Coordinates of C-alpha atoms in Angstrom, one line a residue:
Chain O
M1 CA 30.3 0.2 47.9
A2 CA 27.8 2.4 46.2
E3 CA 29.6 5.7 47.0
P4 CA 32.5 5.6 44.5
I5 CA 30.0 4.7 41.7
A6 CA 27.8 7.6 42.6
K7 CA 30.8 10.0 42.5
R8 CA 32.1 8.7 39.2
E9 CA 32.5 11.4 36.5
P10 CA 33.4 11.0 32.9
P11 CA 37.0 12.1 32.3
L12 CA 37.5 15.6 30.9
R13 CA 39.1 15.5 27.5
P14 CA 40.1 18.2 25.0
E15 CA 37.7 18.8 22.1
I16 CA 38.8 17.6 18.6
L17 CA 38.1 19.7 15.5
R18 CA 39.0 18.4 12.1
Q19 CA 38.6 19.4 8.5
T20 CA 37.4 16.6 6.3
R21 CA 40.2 15.8 3.8
D22 CA 40.1 15.3 0.1
V23 CA 40.2 11.5 -0.3
S24 CA 40.2 11.4 -4.1
G25 CA 43.9 10.3 -4.0
L26 CA 42.8 7.1 -2.3
G27 CA 41.4 5.7 -5.5
A28 CA 37.8 4.6 -6.1
V29 CA 35.6 4.4 -3.1
E30 CA 33.5 1.8 -4.9
R31 CA 34.6 -0.7 -7.5
P32 CA 32.6 -2.6 -10.1
L33 CA 32.2 -6.3 -9.4
T34 CA 34.1 -8.8 -11.5
A35 CA 32.4 -10.5 -14.4
A36 CA 32.3 -13.9 -12.5
E37 CA 30.8 -12.2 -9.4
R38 CA 28.1 -10.5 -11.5
L39 CA 27.3 -13.8 -13.3
M40 CA 26.8 -15.6 -10.1
N41 CA 24.6 -12.8 -8.8
Q42 CA 22.1 -13.7 -11.6
A43 CA 19.5 -16.2 -10.1
G44 CA 19.0 -17.5 -13.7
V45 CA 22.6 -18.5 -14.1
R46 CA 22.7 -20.3 -10.7
R47 CA 19.4 -22.1 -11.5
S48 CA 20.7 -23.2 -14.9
L49 CA 23.8 -24.7 -13.3
I50 CA 21.5 -26.7 -11.0
L51 CA 19.4 -27.9 -14.0
I52 CA 22.5 -29.0 -16.0
G53 CA 23.7 -30.9 -12.9
L54 CA 20.4 -32.7 -12.6
A55 CA 20.2 -33.6 -16.3
A56 CA 23.7 -35.0 -16.1
A57 CA 22.9 -37.1 -13.1
W58 CA 19.8 -38.4 -14.8
Q59 CA 21.7 -39.3 -18.0
L60 CA 24.3 -41.2 -16.1
Y61 CA 21.8 -43.1 -13.9
G62 CA 19.7 -43.9 -17.0
Q63 CA 22.7 -45.4 -18.7
Y64 CA 23.6 -47.4 -15.6
V65 CA 20.0 -48.8 -15.4
G66 CA 20.0 -49.5 -19.1
N67 CA 16.2 -50.2 -19.4
N68 CA 14.4 -47.6 -21.5
L69 CA 11.0 -49.1 -20.7
I70 CA 11.5 -48.2 -17.0
L71 CA 13.9 -45.2 -17.1
P72 CA 14.9 -43.8 -20.5
T73 CA 18.0 -41.6 -20.5
F74 CA 17.8 -37.8 -20.7
F75 CA 18.8 -37.7 -24.3
E76 CA 16.3 -40.4 -25.3
V77 CA 13.6 -38.3 -23.7
L78 CA 14.8 -35.2 -25.6
E79 CA 14.7 -37.2 -28.8
A80 CA 11.1 -38.3 -28.0
L81 CA 10.2 -34.7 -27.1
W82 CA 11.6 -33.5 -30.5
E83 CA 9.6 -36.3 -32.3
V84 CA 6.2 -35.5 -30.7
S85 CA 6.8 -31.8 -31.1
R86 CA 7.7 -32.1 -34.8
S87 CA 4.8 -34.3 -35.6
G88 CA 2.5 -31.6 -34.1
E89 CA 1.0 -34.1 -31.6
L90 CA 2.4 -32.5 -28.4
P91 CA 1.7 -28.9 -29.4
D92 CA -1.8 -29.8 -30.3
R93 CA -2.4 -31.5 -26.9
V94 CA -0.8 -28.5 -25.1
L95 CA -3.0 -26.1 -26.9
T96 CA -6.1 -28.1 -26.0
S97 CA -5.1 -28.1 -22.3
L98 CA -4.3 -24.4 -22.3
R99 CA -7.6 -23.5 -23.9
V100 CA -9.5 -25.3 -21.2
L101 CA -7.3 -23.9 -18.5
T102 CA -7.9 -20.3 -19.8
I103 CA -11.6 -20.8 -19.6
G104 CA -11.5 -22.3 -16.1
Y105 CA -9.0 -19.8 -14.8
T106 CA -10.8 -16.7 -16.1
A107 CA -14.2 -18.0 -14.9
G108 CA -12.7 -18.7 -11.4
I109 CA -11.2 -15.2 -11.2
A110 CA -14.5 -13.6 -12.3
L111 CA -16.4 -15.6 -9.6
A112 CA -13.7 -14.7 -7.0
A113 CA -14.2 -11.0 -7.9
V114 CA -18.0 -11.2 -7.4
L115 CA -17.5 -13.0 -4.0
T116 CA -14.9 -10.5 -2.8
T117 CA -16.9 -7.5 -3.9
L118 CA -19.8 -9.0 -1.8
A119 CA -17.4 -9.6 1.1
V120 CA -16.1 -6.0 1.2
S121 CA -19.4 -4.4 0.8
T122 CA -21.5 -6.3 3.4
R123 CA -20.7 -8.0 6.6
L124 CA -22.9 -11.0 5.6
G125 CA -20.9 -11.3 2.4
A126 CA -17.6 -11.4 4.4
D127 CA -19.1 -14.2 6.6
L128 CA -20.3 -16.0 3.5
L129 CA -16.8 -15.8 1.9
S130 CA -15.0 -17.0 5.0
T131 CA -17.4 -19.9 5.6
L132 CA -17.3 -21.0 2.0
T133 CA -13.5 -20.7 1.8
A134 CA -13.1 -22.6 5.1
M135 CA -15.3 -25.4 3.7
F136 CA -14.1 -25.8 0.2
N137 CA -10.4 -24.7 0.3
P138 CA -9.2 -28.0 1.9
L139 CA -11.3 -30.0 -0.6
P140 CA -9.0 -31.2 -3.4
A141 CA -10.6 -30.2 -6.7
I142 CA -10.0 -33.6 -8.2
A143 CA -12.3 -35.1 -5.5
L144 CA -15.1 -33.3 -7.2
L145 CA -14.4 -34.9 -10.6
P146 CA -16.8 -37.9 -10.1
L147 CA -19.6 -35.5 -9.2
A148 CA -18.7 -33.2 -12.1
L149 CA -18.8 -36.1 -14.5
L150 CA -22.3 -37.0 -13.3
W151 CA -23.5 -33.4 -13.8
F152 CA -21.7 -32.3 -16.9
G153 CA -20.7 -35.5 -18.5
L154 CA -17.4 -36.3 -20.3
G155 CA -16.0 -33.1 -21.7
V156 CA -15.0 -29.5 -21.2
G157 CA -17.8 -28.8 -18.8
S158 CA -16.5 -31.1 -16.1
L159 CA -12.9 -29.9 -16.5
V160 CA -14.0 -26.2 -16.2
F161 CA -16.0 -27.0 -13.1
V162 CA -13.1 -28.6 -11.2
L163 CA -10.8 -25.8 -12.5
I164 CA -13.1 -23.1 -11.2
H165 CA -13.1 -24.9 -7.8
S166 CA -9.3 -25.0 -7.7
V167 CA -8.9 -21.3 -8.6
L168 CA -11.8 -19.6 -6.9
W169 CA -11.0 -20.1 -3.2
A170 CA -7.3 -19.3 -3.4
V171 CA -7.9 -16.1 -5.3
A172 CA -10.9 -14.9 -3.3
L173 CA -9.2 -15.6 0.1
N174 CA -6.0 -13.8 -0.9
T175 CA -7.8 -10.8 -2.4
H176 CA -10.1 -10.4 0.6
S177 CA -7.2 -10.6 3.1
G178 CA -5.3 -8.1 0.9
F179 CA -8.2 -5.7 1.0
S180 CA -8.5 -5.9 4.7
S181 CA -4.9 -5.1 5.2
V182 CA -4.9 -1.9 3.2
P183 CA -3.7 0.8 5.6
E184 CA -6.4 3.0 7.1
T185 CA -4.5 6.2 6.0
L186 CA -4.5 5.1 2.4
R187 CA -8.3 4.4 2.6
M188 CA -8.9 7.8 4.1
A189 CA -6.6 9.5 1.5
G190 CA -8.8 7.9 -1.2
Q191 CA -12.1 8.9 0.4
N192 CA -10.6 12.4 0.9
M193 CA -10.3 12.7 -2.8
G194 CA -14.0 11.9 -3.1
L195 CA -13.7 8.3 -4.2
R196 CA -16.6 6.0 -3.2
G197 CA -18.1 2.6 -4.1
I198 CA -16.8 0.8 -7.1
P199 CA -14.2 3.5 -8.2
F200 CA -12.8 3.4 -4.7
V201 CA -12.4 -0.4 -4.8
A202 CA -10.9 -0.3 -8.4
R203 CA -8.6 2.7 -7.9
I204 CA -7.5 2.4 -4.3
L205 CA -8.2 -1.1 -2.8
V206 CA -7.2 -3.2 -5.8
P207 CA -3.8 -1.6 -6.4
A208 CA -3.1 -1.3 -2.7
A209 CA -3.9 -5.0 -2.2
F210 CA -2.1 -6.1 -5.4
P211 CA 0.7 -8.0 -3.7
S212 CA -1.9 -10.3 -2.1
I213 CA -4.0 -10.5 -5.2
L214 CA -0.9 -11.6 -7.2
T215 CA -0.1 -14.2 -4.6
G216 CA -3.7 -15.5 -5.0
L217 CA -3.4 -15.6 -8.8
K218 CA -0.1 -17.5 -8.5
I219 CA -1.5 -20.1 -6.1
G220 CA -4.7 -20.3 -8.2
W221 CA -2.6 -20.9 -11.3
A222 CA -0.5 -23.7 -9.7
F223 CA -3.7 -25.4 -8.3
A224 CA -5.4 -25.1 -11.7
W225 CA -2.5 -26.5 -13.7
R226 CA -2.0 -29.5 -11.5
T227 CA -5.8 -30.2 -11.3
L228 CA -6.2 -30.0 -15.0
I229 CA -3.4 -32.5 -15.8
A230 CA -4.7 -34.8 -13.1
A231 CA -8.3 -34.6 -14.4
E232 CA -7.2 -35.2 -18.0
L233 CA -5.4 -38.4 -16.9
V234 CA -8.9 -39.7 -16.2
F235 CA -10.4 -38.7 -19.5
G236 CA -9.5 -36.6 -22.5
V237 CA -11.3 -33.4 -23.3
S238 CA -13.2 -35.1 -26.1
S239 CA -12.7 -38.6 -27.6
R240 CA -10.8 -37.4 -30.6
S241 CA -8.2 -35.0 -29.2
G242 CA -7.3 -35.0 -25.5
G243 CA -5.1 -32.6 -23.5
L244 CA -1.6 -33.1 -22.1
G245 CA -2.7 -35.3 -19.3
W246 CA -4.4 -37.7 -21.7
F247 CA -1.3 -37.7 -23.8
I248 CA 0.8 -38.9 -20.9
F249 CA -1.9 -41.6 -20.1
E250 CA -2.0 -42.8 -23.8
K251 CA 1.7 -43.0 -24.1
R252 CA 2.0 -45.1 -21.0
N253 CA -0.6 -47.5 -22.4
Q254 CA 1.5 -47.7 -25.6
L255 CA 4.6 -48.4 -23.4
E256 CA 6.3 -45.4 -25.0
T257 CA 8.0 -44.4 -21.7
A258 CA 10.3 -41.8 -23.3
S259 CA 7.2 -40.0 -24.6
V260 CA 5.6 -40.2 -21.1
F261 CA 8.7 -38.4 -19.8
A262 CA 8.4 -35.9 -22.7
G263 CA 4.8 -35.2 -21.6
L264 CA 5.9 -34.7 -18.0
L265 CA 8.7 -32.4 -19.1
A266 CA 6.1 -30.4 -21.1
V267 CA 4.0 -30.1 -17.9
I268 CA 7.0 -28.8 -15.9
V269 CA 8.2 -26.4 -18.6
I270 CA 4.8 -24.8 -19.0
G271 CA 4.5 -24.5 -15.3
L272 CA 8.0 -22.9 -15.1
V273 CA 7.4 -20.5 -18.0
V274 CA 4.1 -19.2 -16.5
E275 CA 5.6 -18.9 -13.0
S276 CA 9.0 -17.4 -13.9
V277 CA 8.2 -15.5 -17.1
V278 CA 4.6 -14.4 -16.9
F279 CA 4.2 -13.9 -13.2
R280 CA 7.7 -12.7 -12.6
S281 CA 7.5 -10.0 -15.2
I282 CA 4.1 -8.9 -13.8
E283 CA 5.8 -8.7 -10.4
R284 CA 8.7 -6.8 -11.7
R285 CA 6.5 -4.2 -13.4
T286 CA 4.1 -3.8 -10.5
V287 CA 4.8 -4.7 -6.8
R288 CA 8.6 -4.6 -7.1
R289 CA 8.7 -1.3 -8.9
W290 CA 6.3 0.2 -6.4
G291 CA 8.4 -1.0 -3.5
M292 CA 5.6 -3.1 -2.0
Q293 CA 7.7 -6.3 -2.3
R294 CA 11.4 -6.8 -2.4
Chain L
M1 CA -7.9 42.1 9.3
D2 CA -11.4 42.4 8.0
Q3 CA -13.6 41.6 11.0
A4 CA -16.7 41.7 8.8
S5 CA -15.5 38.9 6.5
A6 CA -17.7 35.8 6.7
P7 CA -16.1 32.7 8.3
L8 CA -15.0 30.0 5.8
L9 CA -15.5 27.2 8.3
E10 CA -18.0 27.3 11.1
V11 CA -17.9 24.8 13.9
R12 CA -20.8 25.1 16.3
G13 CA -21.2 23.1 19.5
V14 CA -19.7 20.0 18.0
T15 CA -19.6 16.9 20.1
L16 CA -17.8 13.9 18.6
Q17 CA -17.9 10.4 19.9
Y18 CA -16.2 7.2 18.7
K19 CA -16.5 3.6 19.8
T20 CA -13.6 1.4 20.8
D21 CA -14.3 -2.3 21.5
Q22 CA -15.2 -1.6 25.0
H23 CA -16.0 2.1 25.4
L24 CA -17.9 4.9 23.8
V25 CA -15.4 7.8 24.0
T26 CA -16.5 11.4 23.9
A27 CA -13.5 13.0 22.1
T28 CA -14.8 16.6 22.0
W29 CA -17.6 18.3 23.8
R30 CA -19.4 21.3 22.4
V31 CA -16.5 22.8 20.6
D32 CA -17.0 26.2 18.8
F33 CA -14.6 28.0 16.5
D34 CA -14.6 29.9 13.2
V35 CA -11.9 29.7 10.6
H36 CA -11.6 32.8 8.3
P37 CA -10.1 32.9 4.8
A38 CA -6.3 32.9 4.8
D39 CA -6.2 31.8 8.5
R40 CA -3.4 29.5 9.7
F41 CA -5.6 28.1 12.3
V42 CA -4.0 25.7 14.8
L43 CA -5.7 23.1 17.0
L44 CA -3.3 22.7 19.9
G45 CA -3.6 20.5 23.0
P46 CA -2.2 17.5 24.8
S47 CA -3.0 14.0 23.6
G48 CA -6.5 13.0 24.3
C49 CA -7.9 16.5 23.7
G50 CA -9.7 15.3 20.6
K51 CA -7.9 17.7 18.2
S52 CA -7.3 14.9 15.6
T53 CA -10.8 13.7 16.0
L54 CA -12.1 17.2 15.4
L55 CA -10.1 17.4 12.2
K56 CA -11.6 14.1 11.1
G57 CA -15.0 15.6 11.8
V58 CA -14.2 18.6 9.6
A59 CA -12.8 16.3 6.9
G60 CA -16.1 14.4 7.0
F61 CA -14.8 11.1 8.2
M62 CA -17.0 11.4 11.3
A63 CA -20.4 12.9 11.8
P64 CA -20.9 15.0 15.0
V65 CA -23.5 13.6 17.5
E66 CA -24.3 17.2 18.4
G67 CA -23.7 20.5 16.7
T68 CA -22.8 21.5 13.1
I69 CA -19.8 21.8 10.9
A70 CA -20.3 24.0 7.9
L71 CA -17.9 25.0 5.1
K72 CA -18.9 28.1 3.2
G73 CA -22.3 27.8 4.8
R74 CA -22.9 24.2 3.6
P75 CA -22.9 21.4 6.2
V76 CA -20.1 18.9 5.9
E77 CA -21.6 15.4 5.2
R78 CA -18.8 13.3 3.8
P79 CA -15.1 13.4 2.8
G80 CA -14.5 15.5 -0.2
P81 CA -11.7 17.2 -2.2
D82 CA -12.8 20.7 -1.1
R83 CA -11.1 19.8 2.2
M84 CA -7.8 18.1 1.1
M85 CA -6.1 16.5 4.1
V86 CA -2.5 15.9 4.8
F87 CA -2.0 13.0 7.2
Q88 CA 0.8 12.3 9.7
E89 CA 1.6 8.9 8.2
F90 CA 3.9 8.5 5.3
D91 CA 1.8 5.8 3.7
Q92 CA -0.8 8.3 2.5
L93 CA 0.8 8.4 -0.9
L94 CA -0.3 5.8 -3.4
P95 CA 2.8 3.5 -3.7
W96 CA 1.8 2.4 -7.3
K97 CA 2.0 6.0 -8.7
T98 CA 5.0 8.2 -9.3
V99 CA 5.3 11.5 -7.5
E100 CA 3.8 13.4 -10.4
D101 CA 1.0 10.8 -10.9
N102 CA 0.2 11.0 -7.2
V103 CA -0.4 14.8 -7.6
V104 CA -2.3 14.4 -10.8
F105 CA -4.6 11.6 -9.5
P106 CA -6.9 13.6 -7.3
L107 CA -7.0 16.4 -9.9
E108 CA -8.5 14.0 -12.4
I109 CA -10.7 12.1 -9.9
A110 CA -12.3 15.4 -8.8
G111 CA -12.5 16.7 -12.3
R112 CA -10.5 19.8 -11.4
A113 CA -8.2 19.4 -14.4
K114 CA -7.7 16.8 -17.1
G115 CA -4.8 15.5 -19.2
L116 CA -2.1 18.0 -20.0
E117 CA -3.6 20.8 -17.9
A118 CA -3.5 18.5 -14.8
R119 CA 0.1 17.5 -15.6
E120 CA 1.2 21.1 -15.8
R121 CA -0.6 22.1 -12.6
A122 CA 1.0 19.1 -10.9
R123 CA 4.4 20.0 -12.2
A124 CA 4.1 23.6 -11.0
T125 CA 3.1 22.5 -7.5
I126 CA 5.8 19.9 -7.3
A127 CA 8.3 22.7 -8.3
K128 CA 6.9 24.8 -5.5
V129 CA 7.8 22.1 -2.9
G130 CA 11.2 21.7 -4.6
L131 CA 10.8 18.1 -5.9
S132 CA 11.0 18.7 -9.6
K133 CA 14.0 16.3 -9.9
F134 CA 11.9 13.5 -8.3
R135 CA 8.8 13.7 -10.5
E136 CA 9.2 10.3 -12.0
V137 CA 10.2 8.5 -8.8
Y138 CA 8.0 6.2 -6.8
P139 CA 7.2 7.1 -3.2
H140 CA 9.2 4.3 -1.6
M141 CA 12.4 5.8 -2.9
L142 CA 11.8 9.1 -1.1
S143 CA 12.7 10.2 2.5
G144 CA 10.1 11.0 5.0
G145 CA 10.3 14.7 4.5
M146 CA 10.1 14.3 0.8
K147 CA 7.0 12.1 1.1
M148 CA 5.4 14.8 3.2
R149 CA 6.3 17.5 0.6
V150 CA 4.5 15.3 -2.0
A151 CA 1.5 15.0 0.2
I152 CA 1.4 18.7 0.7
A153 CA 1.8 19.3 -3.1
R154 CA -1.0 16.9 -3.8
A155 CA -3.3 18.7 -1.5
M156 CA -2.2 22.2 -2.7
A157 CA -2.6 21.4 -6.4
M158 CA -6.3 20.8 -5.7
E159 CA -6.6 24.4 -4.4
P160 CA -9.0 23.2 -1.7
D161 CA -11.2 25.7 0.2
I162 CA -9.3 24.6 3.3
L163 CA -6.2 22.6 3.8
L164 CA -6.4 20.1 6.7
M165 CA -3.1 19.0 8.3
D166 CA -3.1 16.3 11.0
E167 CA 0.3 16.6 12.8
P168 CA 2.0 16.5 9.4
F169 CA 5.5 17.0 10.7
A170 CA 5.3 14.9 13.9
A171 CA 6.9 11.8 12.3
L172 CA 9.9 13.8 11.0
D173 CA 13.2 14.4 12.6
A174 CA 13.7 17.7 14.3
L175 CA 15.9 19.3 11.6
T176 CA 13.5 18.3 8.8
R177 CA 10.6 19.4 10.8
R178 CA 11.9 22.9 11.3
K179 CA 12.7 23.1 7.6
M180 CA 9.2 22.0 6.6
Q181 CA 7.6 24.5 9.0
E182 CA 9.5 27.3 7.3
E183 CA 8.6 26.0 3.8
L184 CA 5.0 25.8 4.8
L185 CA 5.1 29.5 5.9
A186 CA 6.9 30.5 2.7
L187 CA 4.2 28.8 0.6
W188 CA 1.5 30.5 2.7
D189 CA 3.2 33.8 2.1
E190 CA 3.0 33.2 -1.6
L191 CA -0.4 31.6 -2.0
R192 CA -2.4 32.7 1.1
F193 CA -4.4 29.5 1.4
T194 CA -6.5 28.6 4.5
V195 CA -5.1 25.9 6.6
L196 CA -6.4 24.0 9.7
F197 CA -3.4 22.5 11.4
V198 CA -3.3 20.0 14.3
T199 CA -0.3 19.8 16.6
H200 CA 0.7 19.0 20.1
S201 CA 3.9 21.1 20.0
I202 CA 3.5 24.6 21.5
E203 CA 6.5 25.9 19.6
E204 CA 5.1 24.6 16.3
A205 CA 1.7 26.1 17.0
I206 CA 3.1 29.6 17.6
L207 CA 5.5 29.3 14.6
V208 CA 3.0 28.0 12.1
G209 CA -0.3 29.5 13.3
S210 CA -1.9 32.8 13.0
R211 CA -4.5 31.8 15.5
I212 CA -4.4 29.1 18.1
L213 CA -7.3 27.1 19.5
L214 CA -6.1 25.7 22.8
M215 CA -7.9 22.6 23.9
S216 CA -8.1 20.7 27.2
P217 CA -8.5 17.0 27.4
H218 CA -11.1 14.4 28.5
P219 CA -13.3 15.4 26.8
G220 CA -11.8 17.9 24.5
Q221 CA -13.1 21.4 25.1
V222 CA -12.0 24.9 24.0
R223 CA -9.7 26.4 26.6
A224 CA -8.8 29.6 24.7
E225 CA -8.4 31.1 21.3
L226 CA -5.2 33.1 21.0
N227 CA -3.6 35.3 18.3
A228 CA -0.2 34.3 17.2
G229 CA 0.0 36.0 13.8
T230 CA 2.9 38.3 14.6
F231 CA 5.4 35.5 14.9
G232 CA 7.2 34.4 11.7
R233 CA 10.4 32.8 10.8
G234 CA 13.5 34.1 12.7
Q235 CA 11.4 35.3 15.7
I236 CA 11.7 32.1 17.6
D237 CA 14.3 33.5 20.0
T238 CA 12.5 36.7 20.8
P239 CA 11.1 37.3 24.4
E240 CA 7.6 37.8 23.0
F241 CA 7.7 34.3 21.5
A242 CA 8.9 32.8 24.8
A243 CA 6.2 34.8 26.7
L244 CA 3.4 33.4 24.5
A245 CA 4.9 29.9 24.8
R246 CA 4.9 30.2 28.5
R247 CA 1.4 31.5 28.6
I248 CA 0.1 28.6 26.6
H249 CA 2.3 26.2 28.6
D250 CA 0.8 27.6 31.9
M251 CA -2.7 27.2 30.6
L252 CA -2.1 23.5 29.8
F253 CA -0.1 22.9 32.9
A254 CA -2.6 24.5 35.3
E255 CA -5.3 22.2 33.8
R256 CA -3.1 19.2 34.6
I257 CA -2.6 20.3 38.2
E258 CA -6.3 20.8 38.7
S259 CA -7.2 17.5 37.3
E260 CA -4.5 15.7 39.3
G261 CA -5.8 17.5 42.4
R262 CA -9.3 16.3 41.6
A263 CA -8.1 12.8 41.1
G264 CA -6.3 12.9 44.4
H265 CA -9.5 13.9 46.3
G266 CA -11.7 11.5 44.4

């Protein structure tokens, strides 16, 4: 049985030699996509179509329910949104919220930078960071609000405290894991140029770990925005002018359901703008251009 | 050759050890060699002979447990831009910088040149490795051979006392590798820099090197120091080239038979 297989030889064939031919007569080797194909390749266009579909469904269902105290229609909400925007009430509330958010977000990032620097420079610092992150990351920021109110009272202080908590761990954890996954060759290349200490971290580690850092910043932002709105539902920033969460709470008390929806829409829109305009353009200019992320 | 010239790099009785999770590995044991200016000095040996570790020692990434490494008479203590290194891996380039910025970066870090002067120097070196068209391109858009050329340009622009190359062409395909070897020789012809080159390919060692340090493994020790300066491009098919290759091959091969024989008895 095995003998014929052992004796098998590939068949002898004549060699083939060819000149490559001029194929310009064939027409274009590549052709441009049609306008419709290019349009549907735009993620923005596809997403807009989905949004229009959702708005239409909402409008139809709202008309079917016919109770604007429970579910105002899409256009009623747009009208309310226009009203509160024109009167300056909503923009004012949004600004108040964003101001607090900026303070909390910046402070959170600064603290994360300190913790991560400690973690990369000493082993004890790394243990400290991983222990603290493991402890506090699963703790919802809003659960700290009662404590914050006790310590800092009603006002900006409490909000900033819970915001820092929501930003700090996500950013620190991602930055640290980004640092530890910087390739050894890149580190050695940096040291070879004579970089050490803080300049080494700033000019090699931070850009090399930028995809992870950016992920941390995005997660931190999403946590912070949600936490802020939730915390503001409990109390305004100060008694006179509250933030966006307080606006939603107030309008519900006044049974202006359309305005409640308008407030929620504002929350969503701001979230989307930061996510898909701010962060997306940072991504496009950095990690995508550098080929570190598709 | 001026025999009286002082060696640029002196390696004296160097023993290098590193720790893995379970073992303390002695990579090289009491290695001596001298590199003179304009040498193309090759460290050649099978894997495990500690040639890469030795290069890391010279680069200053590892301190010897015994012996001294001195460059221009000063002991090597830490990594520095006077010993620019070209690594085997492609990810040695900074992905967030363009080709030109990658070459400018160490010039500015080390204070060799600033601003326009650094740019001009970078451009001239990039032109030497034939990548002028790709100055504004990011590394991820380059092929492996092109990345290696950028890494070489980056090191050369610094005009280091000695250029360290750790199997720089090992990750390239055979055709590109041959081309890069010839380009390196052409650059050397023009600039006469000093290079310490690690490889495990006998052919590459003879082609690239002017002097070859042959190392035996476990732990790495010097087996021989041979001259190979007469072989240049286009001499790869000559009987002399083949004879030297066979001589080196026999030295490495004899070593293996001996150690296998020992293992058999033990």
